[in-house]
Amino acid sequence: MEENVLNEAIEIPIDDDPNSFRHLNNPADGIKPIVKKYLNPPKAVEQTGNKFYFTDGEAKVEAIVVTNEIIRIRLAPHGVFLEDFSYAIPKDVKPIKSEFTLIETADEYRISTTSINCHISKKNFYIAFSDKNEYVTSVDSTSMHWEENAQFGGYYVYGSKVCHPDETFFGLGDKPTELNLRGKRFTNWNTDAYSYSWGQDPLYRTIPFYVSVNEGIAHGIFFDNTFKSHFDFGLQQSDSTSFWADGGEMQYYYIHGPHIMDVVKRYHVITGTHPMPPMWALGYHQCRWSYYPETKLRAVTKGFRANKIPCDGIYLDIDYMDGYRCFTWNRKYFPDPKKMIADLAADGFKTVVIIDPGIRVDDSYEIFREGKEKKYFCRRCDDYFMEGHVWPGRCQFPDFTNPEVRTWWGGLFDELVEMGVAGVWNDMNEPAVFGAGTFPDDVRHQYDGHRGSHRKAHNVYGMQMVRATYEGLRKLMKNKRPFTITRAGYSGLQRYASVWTGDNVASWEHLAIGNIQCQRLSMSGVPFCGTDIGGFSGEPDGELFTRWIQLGTFSPFMRAHSAGDTKEREPWSFGEPFTSINRKFIELRYRLLPYLYSTFWEHHRYGFPILRPVVMQEQHVLKNHYRQDEFTYGDKLLICPVLHPGQTSRKVYLPKGKWYNFWDNTVVEGGDEVEVATPLDTIPLFVKAGSVIPEYPVQQYVGEKEIEEVKLNIYYSDYEANSFMFEDYGETFAYEQDIYLEKKFAVNGTEADFVIQQSLEGLYNPRYENYAFSIVGLPFRPLNIMIDNKWVTNFTFINNKLEFRHNKKFHTVKIMK
Ligand code: MIG
């Protein structure tokens, strides 16, 4: 018999092994050598459709052409793949038609699509990817490898890519550190991280997806593995980027660029986008742990109306429940919740309630009894129930990876929905357990029929909880869009929920951390995100709170929240001048609603992130890879928060092109840093020349007023520029049946005129017909204005700002010298 030399054990003393990652994470492993096995050279390939199987005799590698720009790689150390299943990838993702060929040469196998090549080296099984110009974007620095796990079975799995001297990295979700991840190492294991600090790892979410940029060319790697996973971006070895996991399969998607935007959009092609939120969810939200009893809650909502500060979302934290039992009410604090919610709704407030996964062990509690009878709670390996202490006391926990449990859980919201609850906030779903931190590894999960231990299910538990919530609400609320928010999650969570960044701190440092986290989440496929404005724990002063409100105005999700042991914290709590400034910014949020809503549509429909760090505008400029304060919201507004107390001015980098300072309409040439004054009542905010920014009148809540006129804020440019506005019913799923309206605006200025053109696409008809035009930066005094061949006689022109109104749909506006 032939001696089996394949997968020969390679034993390396731990300290010399460049890949001895486990040693670093667990020093106790240091005593025994780690035995890693590497792929031997590939011997053969087989093809079935878009799937290619390479083998070295024993191990198998699968390469799947997902689209022309996405290739998925999978490793089976002993030739047998696990059943193909992923929570990140929705089942109904249809393969996009792609064309590909397989070529074998003396040195390699090569799969080519119309956009990229995947090279499998015959020498060492290294895998590389290149573009149509044969430019190699990604290549293994060692072959995929693994290590047997004696305790649980399966393998620790490893992949390593060459890391170039100037290569930079972005992504991975909510890591509270520099935006650029180069030179750092991370772990993904969803963790309740109360008052986390700069650099703390891991936090609440697992998004094992990164974007690399080298020599101005971007690609992405999505390591779809739910076990505890790790990434090293050139820390251990400056010339190697590695990712590995404590179980599961080495399985990743190579996602081609060349632009960062292409990579992010393509990541959304496979993991899905966020559904359109109800428009009110883009308004301001007020939260606290907790507003109770009812009189207190009503006083707060009245405070908003009395102070004329707009607000849509009002939150009930855990104290609304009876002894923290989910789906119950504390009737002492809230004697008639239905009436209360109805009264709040009549005043424009949408009530959002918190729900935790822990169910109190209590036979007099119906939810517990039912879950127990139906065997819906998680159990340990030897069949004992998984028990742990959380807010309600001793608890058991539904197994949200069981579809039947999800359906049950989703249905439990019926009473809350019937009472008028508009949104659900999912907390503690890492899952968090007092003392122990989380579940022990041996807890079993149904995992949609692909059973596994908690090692495999931990990082998806929270996502499946909020999925159950979202899907349940969607059924119960009929055709209305539910609003959900989650703390924990895994890639793909954006199909079900928004997120907040967890228990931050009322400090200037945390204002900076939150700014980075939101940008990072955006680039990592989690578009609808925000921080606890003001900081969850600790006390902000008026200045910090106001600066946070200013940044929050440009967070996709805008909510103030604070811990129970802090002072009252509403936007008027700090007195003047803070109250007025906070009002001014929250009003700005409402004025910009149609812009935010349109930007959200761009995300939903096309996979654009909402927040875009400046590196996304100019990835060929290496310096931009290290900028992390300024970002754009959509592609028209650039924001740079003020991150220090007493700051009267700050430097802001503006990408190339012409920008208008939002506050005084002065024009600034981009391509460099500019010093911007930062009086307390402004945030550096710039508008790209050529933009058309739609504006609604200020409302105290979404739907307060029938919109009768939309203002178009137009920023003159002497080149052609495009903008668009999205409108629909704002709260139904009619958009899925294409009932919406996309208004496209093109502007172009010459020496003699400035032309604005609008084209309409879609089946929705807004009720208003009136437009107020405001055109800034016009370089000439207008003599004639024509709208669709009719003269406009009534206009004003002061300080280069031209204003006039029009009471009909329009196609072409021509402003002539
Ligand atoms: O153990 O529900 O992050 O937002 O106010 C704390 C009480 C539980 C943690 C959440 C926070 C919430 C708090 N919760």
JSON list of C-alpha atoms in Angstrom, two decimals, residues 377-387 396 442-444:
[
{"chain": "A", "resi": 377, "resn": "PHE", "atom": "CA", "xyz": [-35.69, 26.46, 25.52]},
{"chain": "A", "resi": 378, "resn": "CYS", "atom": "CA", "xyz": [-32.02, 25.75, 25.01]},
{"chain": "A", "resi": 379, "resn": "ARG", "atom": "CA", "xyz": [-30.52, 22.67, 26.63]},
{"chain": "A", "resi": 380, "resn": "ARG", "atom": "CA", "xyz": [-27.06, 21.55, 27.65]},
{"chain": "A", "resi": 381, "resn": "CYS", "atom": "CA", "xyz": [-25.32, 18.59, 25.99]},
{"chain": "A", "resi": 382, "resn": "ASP", "atom": "CA", "xyz": [-26.73, 16.13, 28.54]},
{"chain": "A", "resi": 383, "resn": "ASP", "atom": "CA", "xyz": [-30.26, 17.48, 28.15]},
{"chain": "A", "resi": 384, "resn": "TYR", "atom": "CA", "xyz": [-30.38, 19.70, 31.22]},
{"chain": "A", "resi": 385, "resn": "PHE", "atom": "CA", "xyz": [-31.91, 23.10, 30.59]},
{"chain": "A", "resi": 386, "resn": "MET", "atom": "CA", "xyz": [-29.58, 25.96, 30.02]},
{"chain": "A", "resi": 387, "resn": "GLU", "atom": "CA", "xyz": [-30.19, 28.22, 32.99]},
{"chain": "A", "resi": 396, "resn": "GLN", "atom": "CA", "xyz": [-34.20, 29.85, 30.44]},
{"chain": "A", "resi": 442, "resn": "ASP", "atom": "CA", "xyz": [-21.93, 22.74, 25.26]},
{"chain": "A", "resi": 443, "resn": "VAL", "atom": "CA", "xyz": [-25.42, 24.23, 24.93]},
{"chain": "A", "resi": 444, "resn": "ARG", "atom": "CA", "xyz": [-27.14, 22.66, 21.91]}
]
